[in-house]
GROMACS .gro file of N, CA and C in nm:
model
  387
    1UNK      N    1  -0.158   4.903   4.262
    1UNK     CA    2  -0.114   4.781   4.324
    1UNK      C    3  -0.195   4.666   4.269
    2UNK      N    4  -0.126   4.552   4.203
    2UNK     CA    5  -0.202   4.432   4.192
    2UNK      C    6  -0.191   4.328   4.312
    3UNK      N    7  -0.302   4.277   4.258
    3UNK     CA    8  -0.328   4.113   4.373
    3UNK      C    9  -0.294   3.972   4.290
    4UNK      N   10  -0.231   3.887   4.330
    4UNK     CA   11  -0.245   3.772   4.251
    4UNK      C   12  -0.254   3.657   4.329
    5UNK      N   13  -0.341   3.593   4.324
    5UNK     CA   14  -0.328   3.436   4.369
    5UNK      C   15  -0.278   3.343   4.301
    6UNK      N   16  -0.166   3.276   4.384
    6UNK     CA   17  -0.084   3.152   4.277
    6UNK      C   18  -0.115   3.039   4.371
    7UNK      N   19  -0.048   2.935   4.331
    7UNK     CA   20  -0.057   2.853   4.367
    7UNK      C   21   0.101   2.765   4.347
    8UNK      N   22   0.149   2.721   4.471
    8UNK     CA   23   0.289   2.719   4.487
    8UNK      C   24   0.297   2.541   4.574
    9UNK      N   25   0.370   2.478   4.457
    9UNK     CA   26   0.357   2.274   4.529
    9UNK      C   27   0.538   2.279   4.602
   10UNK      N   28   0.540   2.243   4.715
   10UNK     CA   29   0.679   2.210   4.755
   10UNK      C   30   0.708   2.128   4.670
   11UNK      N   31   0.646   2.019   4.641
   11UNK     CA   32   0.669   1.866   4.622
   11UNK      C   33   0.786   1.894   4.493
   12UNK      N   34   0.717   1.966   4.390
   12UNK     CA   35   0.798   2.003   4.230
   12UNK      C   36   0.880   2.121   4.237
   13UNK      N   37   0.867   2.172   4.357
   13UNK     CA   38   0.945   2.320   4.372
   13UNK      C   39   0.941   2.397   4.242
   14UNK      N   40   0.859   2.408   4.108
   14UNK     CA   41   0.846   2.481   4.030
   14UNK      C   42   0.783   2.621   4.048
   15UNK      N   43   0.822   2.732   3.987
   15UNK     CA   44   0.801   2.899   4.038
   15UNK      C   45   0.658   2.871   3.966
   16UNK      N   46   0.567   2.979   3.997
   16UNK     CA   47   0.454   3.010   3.924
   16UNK      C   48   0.477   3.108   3.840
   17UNK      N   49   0.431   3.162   3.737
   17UNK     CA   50   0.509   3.218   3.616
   17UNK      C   51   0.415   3.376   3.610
   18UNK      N   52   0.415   3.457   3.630
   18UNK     CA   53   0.361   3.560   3.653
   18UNK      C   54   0.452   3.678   3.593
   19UNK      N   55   0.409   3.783   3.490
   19UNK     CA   56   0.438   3.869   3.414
   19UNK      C   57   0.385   3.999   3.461
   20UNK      N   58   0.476   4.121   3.485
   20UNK     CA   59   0.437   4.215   3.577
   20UNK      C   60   0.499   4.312   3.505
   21UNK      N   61   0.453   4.452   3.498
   21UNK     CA   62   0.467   4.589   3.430
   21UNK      C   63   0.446   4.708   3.516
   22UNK      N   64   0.579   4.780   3.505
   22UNK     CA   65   0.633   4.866   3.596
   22UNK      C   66   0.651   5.001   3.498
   23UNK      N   67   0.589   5.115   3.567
   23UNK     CA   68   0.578   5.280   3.502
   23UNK      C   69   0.691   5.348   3.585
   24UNK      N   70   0.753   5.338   3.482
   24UNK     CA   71   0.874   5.428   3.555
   24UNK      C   72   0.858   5.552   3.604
   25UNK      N   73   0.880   5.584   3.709
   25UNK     CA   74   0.858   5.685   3.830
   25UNK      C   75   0.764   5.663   3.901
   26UNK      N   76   0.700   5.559   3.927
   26UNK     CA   77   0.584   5.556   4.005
   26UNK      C   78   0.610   5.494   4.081
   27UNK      N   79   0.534   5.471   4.177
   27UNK     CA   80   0.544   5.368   4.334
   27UNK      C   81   0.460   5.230   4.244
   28UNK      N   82   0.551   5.119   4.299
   28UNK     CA   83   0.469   4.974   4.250
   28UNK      C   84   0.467   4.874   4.352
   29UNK      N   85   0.395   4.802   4.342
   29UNK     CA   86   0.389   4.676   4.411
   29UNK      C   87   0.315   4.607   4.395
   30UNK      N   88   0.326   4.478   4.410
   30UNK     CA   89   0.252   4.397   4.383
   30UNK      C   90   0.205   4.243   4.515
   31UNK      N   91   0.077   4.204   4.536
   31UNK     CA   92   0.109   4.116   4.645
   31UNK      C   93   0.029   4.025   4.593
   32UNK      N   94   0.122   3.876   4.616
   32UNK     CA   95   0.113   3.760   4.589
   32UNK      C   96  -0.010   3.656   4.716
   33UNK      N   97  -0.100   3.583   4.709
   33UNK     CA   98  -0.144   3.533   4.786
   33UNK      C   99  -0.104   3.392   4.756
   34UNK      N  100  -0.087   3.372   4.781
   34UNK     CA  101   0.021   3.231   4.751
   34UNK      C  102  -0.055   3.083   4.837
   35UNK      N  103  -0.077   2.985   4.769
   35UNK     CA  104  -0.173   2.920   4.836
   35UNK      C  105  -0.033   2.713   4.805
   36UNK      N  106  -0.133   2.685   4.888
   36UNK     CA  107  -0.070   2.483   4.859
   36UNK      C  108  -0.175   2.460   4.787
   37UNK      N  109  -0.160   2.352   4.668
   37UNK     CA  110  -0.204   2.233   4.598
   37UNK      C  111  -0.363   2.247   4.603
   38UNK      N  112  -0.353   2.228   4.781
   38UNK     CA  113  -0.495   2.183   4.832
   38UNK      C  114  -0.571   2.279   4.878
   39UNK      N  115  -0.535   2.395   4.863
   39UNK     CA  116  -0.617   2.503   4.789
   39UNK      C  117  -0.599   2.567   4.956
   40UNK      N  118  -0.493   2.547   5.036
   40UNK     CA  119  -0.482   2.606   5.166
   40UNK      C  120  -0.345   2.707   5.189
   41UNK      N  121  -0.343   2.815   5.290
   41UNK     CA  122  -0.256   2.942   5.267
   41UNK      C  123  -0.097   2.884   5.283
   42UNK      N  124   0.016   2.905   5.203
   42UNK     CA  125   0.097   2.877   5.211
   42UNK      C  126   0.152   2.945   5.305
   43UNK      N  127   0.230   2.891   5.441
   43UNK     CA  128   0.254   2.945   5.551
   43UNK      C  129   0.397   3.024   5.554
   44UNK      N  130   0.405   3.132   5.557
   44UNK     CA  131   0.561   3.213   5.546
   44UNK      C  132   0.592   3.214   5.712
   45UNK      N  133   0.553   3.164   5.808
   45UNK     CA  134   0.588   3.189   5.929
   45UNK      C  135   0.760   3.169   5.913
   46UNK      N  136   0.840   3.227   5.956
   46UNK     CA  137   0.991   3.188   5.971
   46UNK      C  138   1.057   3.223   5.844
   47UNK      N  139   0.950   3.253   5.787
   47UNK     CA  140   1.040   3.245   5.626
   47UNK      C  141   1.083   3.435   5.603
   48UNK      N  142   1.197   3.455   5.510
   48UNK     CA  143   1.293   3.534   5.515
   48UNK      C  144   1.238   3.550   5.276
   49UNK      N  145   1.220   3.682   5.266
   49UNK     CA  146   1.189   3.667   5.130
   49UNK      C  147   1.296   3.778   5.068
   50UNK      N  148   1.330   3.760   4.923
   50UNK     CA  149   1.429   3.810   4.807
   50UNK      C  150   1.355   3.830   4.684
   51UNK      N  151   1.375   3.943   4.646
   51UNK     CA  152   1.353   3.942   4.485
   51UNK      C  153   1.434   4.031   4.396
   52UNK      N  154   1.464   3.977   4.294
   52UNK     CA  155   1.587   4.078   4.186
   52UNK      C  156   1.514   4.090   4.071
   53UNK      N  157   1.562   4.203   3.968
   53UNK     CA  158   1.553   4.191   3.838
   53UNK      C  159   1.611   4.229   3.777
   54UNK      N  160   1.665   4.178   3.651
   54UNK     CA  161   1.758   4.193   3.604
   54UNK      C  162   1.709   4.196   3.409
   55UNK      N  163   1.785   4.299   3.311
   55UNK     CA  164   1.780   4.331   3.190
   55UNK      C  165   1.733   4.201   3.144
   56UNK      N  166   1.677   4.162   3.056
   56UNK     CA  167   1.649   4.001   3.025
   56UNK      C  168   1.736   3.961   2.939
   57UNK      N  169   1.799   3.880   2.939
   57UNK     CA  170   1.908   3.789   2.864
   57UNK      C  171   1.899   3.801   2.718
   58UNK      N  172   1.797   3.795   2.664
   58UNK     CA  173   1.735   3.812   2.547
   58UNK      C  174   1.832   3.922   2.445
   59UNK      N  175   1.817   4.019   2.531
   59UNK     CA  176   1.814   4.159   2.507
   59UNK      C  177   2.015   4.212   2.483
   60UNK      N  178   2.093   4.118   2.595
   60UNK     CA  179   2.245   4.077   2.571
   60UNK      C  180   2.268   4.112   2.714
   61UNK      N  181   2.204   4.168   2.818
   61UNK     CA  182   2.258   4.195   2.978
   61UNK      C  183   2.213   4.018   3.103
   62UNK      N  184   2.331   4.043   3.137
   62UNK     CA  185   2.305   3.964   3.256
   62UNK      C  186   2.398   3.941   3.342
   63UNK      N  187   2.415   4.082   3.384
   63UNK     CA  188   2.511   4.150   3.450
   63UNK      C  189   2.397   4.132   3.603
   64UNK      N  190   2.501   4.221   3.699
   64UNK     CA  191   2.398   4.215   3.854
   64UNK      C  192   2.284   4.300   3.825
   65UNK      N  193   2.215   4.310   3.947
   65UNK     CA  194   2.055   4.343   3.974
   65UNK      C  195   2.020   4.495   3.910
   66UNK      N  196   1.916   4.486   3.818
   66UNK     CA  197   1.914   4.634   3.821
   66UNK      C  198   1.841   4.688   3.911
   67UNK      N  199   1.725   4.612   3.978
   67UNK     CA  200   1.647   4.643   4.077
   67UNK      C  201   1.618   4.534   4.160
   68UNK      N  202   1.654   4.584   4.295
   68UNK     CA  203   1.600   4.465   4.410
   68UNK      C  204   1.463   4.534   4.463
   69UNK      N  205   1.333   4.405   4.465
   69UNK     CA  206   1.209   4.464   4.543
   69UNK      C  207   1.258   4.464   4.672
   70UNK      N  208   1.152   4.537   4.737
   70UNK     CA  209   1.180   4.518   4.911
   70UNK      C  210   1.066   4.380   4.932
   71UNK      N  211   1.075   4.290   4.949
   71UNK     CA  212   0.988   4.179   4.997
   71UNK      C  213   0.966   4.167   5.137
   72UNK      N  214   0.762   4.173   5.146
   72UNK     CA  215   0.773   4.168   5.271
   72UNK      C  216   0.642   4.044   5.283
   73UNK      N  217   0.563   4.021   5.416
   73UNK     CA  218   0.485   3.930   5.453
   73UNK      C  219   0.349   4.027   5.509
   74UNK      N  220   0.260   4.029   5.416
   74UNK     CA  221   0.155   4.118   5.517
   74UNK      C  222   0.048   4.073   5.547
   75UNK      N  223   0.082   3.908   5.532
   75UNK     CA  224  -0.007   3.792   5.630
   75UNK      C  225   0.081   3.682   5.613
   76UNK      N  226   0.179   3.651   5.704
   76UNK     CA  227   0.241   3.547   5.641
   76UNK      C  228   0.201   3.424   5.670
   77UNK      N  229   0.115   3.423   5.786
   77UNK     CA  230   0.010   3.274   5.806
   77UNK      C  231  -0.086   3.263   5.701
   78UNK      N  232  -0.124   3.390   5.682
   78UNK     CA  233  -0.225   3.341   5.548
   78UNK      C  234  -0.202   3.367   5.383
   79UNK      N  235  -0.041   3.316   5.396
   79UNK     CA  236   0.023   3.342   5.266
   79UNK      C  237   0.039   3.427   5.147
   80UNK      N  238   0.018   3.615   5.231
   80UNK     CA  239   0.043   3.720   5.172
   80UNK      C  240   0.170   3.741   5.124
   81UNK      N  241   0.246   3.763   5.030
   81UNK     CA  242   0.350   3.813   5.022
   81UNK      C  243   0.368   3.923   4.920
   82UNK      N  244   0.445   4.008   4.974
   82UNK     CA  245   0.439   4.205   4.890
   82UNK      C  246   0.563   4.166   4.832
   83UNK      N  247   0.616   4.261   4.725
   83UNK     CA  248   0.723   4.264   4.640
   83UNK      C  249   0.678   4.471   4.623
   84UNK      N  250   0.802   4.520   4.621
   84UNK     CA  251   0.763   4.685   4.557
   84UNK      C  252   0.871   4.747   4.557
   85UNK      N  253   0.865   4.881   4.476
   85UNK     CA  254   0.984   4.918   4.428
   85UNK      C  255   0.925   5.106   4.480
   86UNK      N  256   1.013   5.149   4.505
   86UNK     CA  257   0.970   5.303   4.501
   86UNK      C  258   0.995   5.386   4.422
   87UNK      N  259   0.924   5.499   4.375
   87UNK     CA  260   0.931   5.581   4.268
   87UNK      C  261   1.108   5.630   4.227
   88UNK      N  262   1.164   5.684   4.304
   88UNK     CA  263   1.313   5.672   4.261
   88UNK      C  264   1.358   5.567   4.206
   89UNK      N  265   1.345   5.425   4.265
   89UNK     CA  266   1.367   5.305   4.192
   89UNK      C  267   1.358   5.283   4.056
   90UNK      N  268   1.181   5.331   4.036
   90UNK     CA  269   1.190   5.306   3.920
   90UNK      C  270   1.189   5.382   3.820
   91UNK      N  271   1.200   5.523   3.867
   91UNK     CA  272   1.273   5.612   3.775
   91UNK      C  273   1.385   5.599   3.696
   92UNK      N  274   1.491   5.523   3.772
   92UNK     CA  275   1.606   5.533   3.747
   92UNK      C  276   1.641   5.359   3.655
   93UNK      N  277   1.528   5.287   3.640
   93UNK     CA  278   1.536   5.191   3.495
   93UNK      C  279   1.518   5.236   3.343
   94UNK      N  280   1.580   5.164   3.255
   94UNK     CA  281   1.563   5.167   3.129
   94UNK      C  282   1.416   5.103   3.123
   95UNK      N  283   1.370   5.157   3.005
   95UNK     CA  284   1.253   5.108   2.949
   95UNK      C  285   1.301   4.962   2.860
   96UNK      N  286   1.226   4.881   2.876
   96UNK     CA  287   1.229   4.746   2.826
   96UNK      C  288   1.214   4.595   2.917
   97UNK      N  289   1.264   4.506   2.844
   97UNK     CA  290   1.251   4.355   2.932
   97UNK      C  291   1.267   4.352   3.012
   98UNK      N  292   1.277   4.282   3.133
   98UNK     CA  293   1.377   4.250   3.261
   98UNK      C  294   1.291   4.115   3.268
   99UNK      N  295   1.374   4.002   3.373
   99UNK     CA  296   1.285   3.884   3.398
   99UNK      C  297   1.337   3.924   3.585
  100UNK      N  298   1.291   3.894   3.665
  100UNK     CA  299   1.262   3.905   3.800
  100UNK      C  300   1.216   3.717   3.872
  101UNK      N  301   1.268   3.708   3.981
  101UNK     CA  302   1.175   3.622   4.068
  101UNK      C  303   1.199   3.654   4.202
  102UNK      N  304   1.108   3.565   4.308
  102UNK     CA  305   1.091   3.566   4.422
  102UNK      C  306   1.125   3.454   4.447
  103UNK      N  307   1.227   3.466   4.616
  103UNK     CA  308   1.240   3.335   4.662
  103UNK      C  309   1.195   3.387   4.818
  104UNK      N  310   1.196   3.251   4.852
  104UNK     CA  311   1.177   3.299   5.012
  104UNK      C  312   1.240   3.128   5.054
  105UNK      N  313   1.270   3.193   5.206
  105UNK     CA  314   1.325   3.089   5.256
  105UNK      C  315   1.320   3.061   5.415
  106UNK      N  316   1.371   2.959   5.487
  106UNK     CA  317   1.361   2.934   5.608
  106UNK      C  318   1.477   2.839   5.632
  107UNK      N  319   1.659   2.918   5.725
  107UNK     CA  320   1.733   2.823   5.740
  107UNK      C  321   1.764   2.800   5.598
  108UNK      N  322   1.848   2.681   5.574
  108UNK     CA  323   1.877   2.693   5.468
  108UNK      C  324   1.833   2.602   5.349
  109UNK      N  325   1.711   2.627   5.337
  109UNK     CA  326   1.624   2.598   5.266
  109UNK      C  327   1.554   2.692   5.189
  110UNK      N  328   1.575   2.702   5.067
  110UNK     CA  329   1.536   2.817   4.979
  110UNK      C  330   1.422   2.772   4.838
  111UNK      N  331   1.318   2.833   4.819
  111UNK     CA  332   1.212   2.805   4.741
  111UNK      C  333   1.211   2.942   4.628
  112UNK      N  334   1.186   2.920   4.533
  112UNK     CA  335   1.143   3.029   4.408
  112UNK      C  336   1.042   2.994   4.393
  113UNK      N  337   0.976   3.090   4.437
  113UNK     CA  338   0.804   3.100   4.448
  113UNK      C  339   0.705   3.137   4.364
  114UNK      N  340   0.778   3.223   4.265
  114UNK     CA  341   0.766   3.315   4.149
  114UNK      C  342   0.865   3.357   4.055
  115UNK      N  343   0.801   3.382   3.929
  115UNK     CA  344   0.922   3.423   3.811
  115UNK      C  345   0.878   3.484   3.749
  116UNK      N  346   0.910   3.564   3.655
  116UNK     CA  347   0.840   3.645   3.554
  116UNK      C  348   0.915   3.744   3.447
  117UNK      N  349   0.876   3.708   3.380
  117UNK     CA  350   0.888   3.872   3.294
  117UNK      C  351   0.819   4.008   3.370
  118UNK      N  352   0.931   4.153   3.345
  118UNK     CA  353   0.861   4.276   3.365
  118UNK      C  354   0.906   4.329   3.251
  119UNK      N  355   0.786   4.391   3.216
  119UNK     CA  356   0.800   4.518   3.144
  119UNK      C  357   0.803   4.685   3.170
  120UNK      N  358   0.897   4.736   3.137
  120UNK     CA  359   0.940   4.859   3.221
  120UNK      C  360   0.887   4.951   3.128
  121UNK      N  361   0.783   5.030   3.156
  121UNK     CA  362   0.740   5.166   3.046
  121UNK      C  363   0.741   5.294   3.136
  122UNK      N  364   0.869   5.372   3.006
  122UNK     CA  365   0.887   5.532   3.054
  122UNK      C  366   0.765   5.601   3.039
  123UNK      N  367   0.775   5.707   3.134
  123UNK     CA  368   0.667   5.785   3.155
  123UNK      C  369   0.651   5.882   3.007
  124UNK      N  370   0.533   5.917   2.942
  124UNK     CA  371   0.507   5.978   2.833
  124UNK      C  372   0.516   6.083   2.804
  125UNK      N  373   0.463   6.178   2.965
  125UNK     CA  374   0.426   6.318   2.970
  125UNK      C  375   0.530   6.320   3.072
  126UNK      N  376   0.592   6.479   3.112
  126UNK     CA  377   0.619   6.515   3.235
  126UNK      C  378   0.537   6.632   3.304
  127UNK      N  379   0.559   6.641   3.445
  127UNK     CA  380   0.486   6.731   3.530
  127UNK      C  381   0.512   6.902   3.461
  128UNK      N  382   0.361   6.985   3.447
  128UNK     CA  383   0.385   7.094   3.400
  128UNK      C  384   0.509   7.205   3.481
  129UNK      N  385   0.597   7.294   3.438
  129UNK     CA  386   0.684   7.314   3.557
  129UNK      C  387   0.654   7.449   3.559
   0.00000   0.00000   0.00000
């Protein structure tokens, strides 16, 4: 599991740009601490969160989701936010690009909080049988 602290301005509504790498078959996740400007916890109280990813454009797909995280809040006053995928999940990706983001929202007001490139790497070895 990684940790990341970003830093997220309403004012420009621009995502923070964060690049994340996923082992296919494994359990992943990742949690965002997400802060304001002024260096204080960005508040998820009320807020409702999404994340997709999808083949990267690059590559010729941009078709629907190949993987949705489960997004959750595991401080949302003090601006935790989880993103994760479970080992079936990510078993069942191709190895290569994908670009992904996070939005979260409150009512109908919606923010992209995060964006990124993932990189998807198949497993090397398998379990002795």
């Amino acid at each position: 599991m990684a940790n990341q602290n970003i830093t997220f301005d309403l004012e420009s509504g621009t995502p923070f740009e964060s690049n994340i790498a996923i082992n296919g078959g494994a359990n992943f996740s990742n949690t965002f601490t997400v802060k304001n400007p002024n260096g204080t916890a960005f508040n998820f109280t009320d807020y409702t969160g999404s994340s997709q990813m999808v083949k990267s454009v690059a590559i010729g797909s941009s078709g629907p989701a190949d993987a949705t995280f489960t997004v959750g809040f595991t401080s949302a006053a003090g601006g935790k936010l989880k993103i994760s995928l479970g080992s079936t999940s990510t078993r069942n990706l191709e190895e290569g690009r994908y670009v992904y983001d996070v939005n979260v929202g409150s009512g109908l007001t919606v923010y992209k909080v995060v964006k990124g490139s993932v990189i998807v790497k198949a497993g090397v070895s398998s379990a002795p049988s």
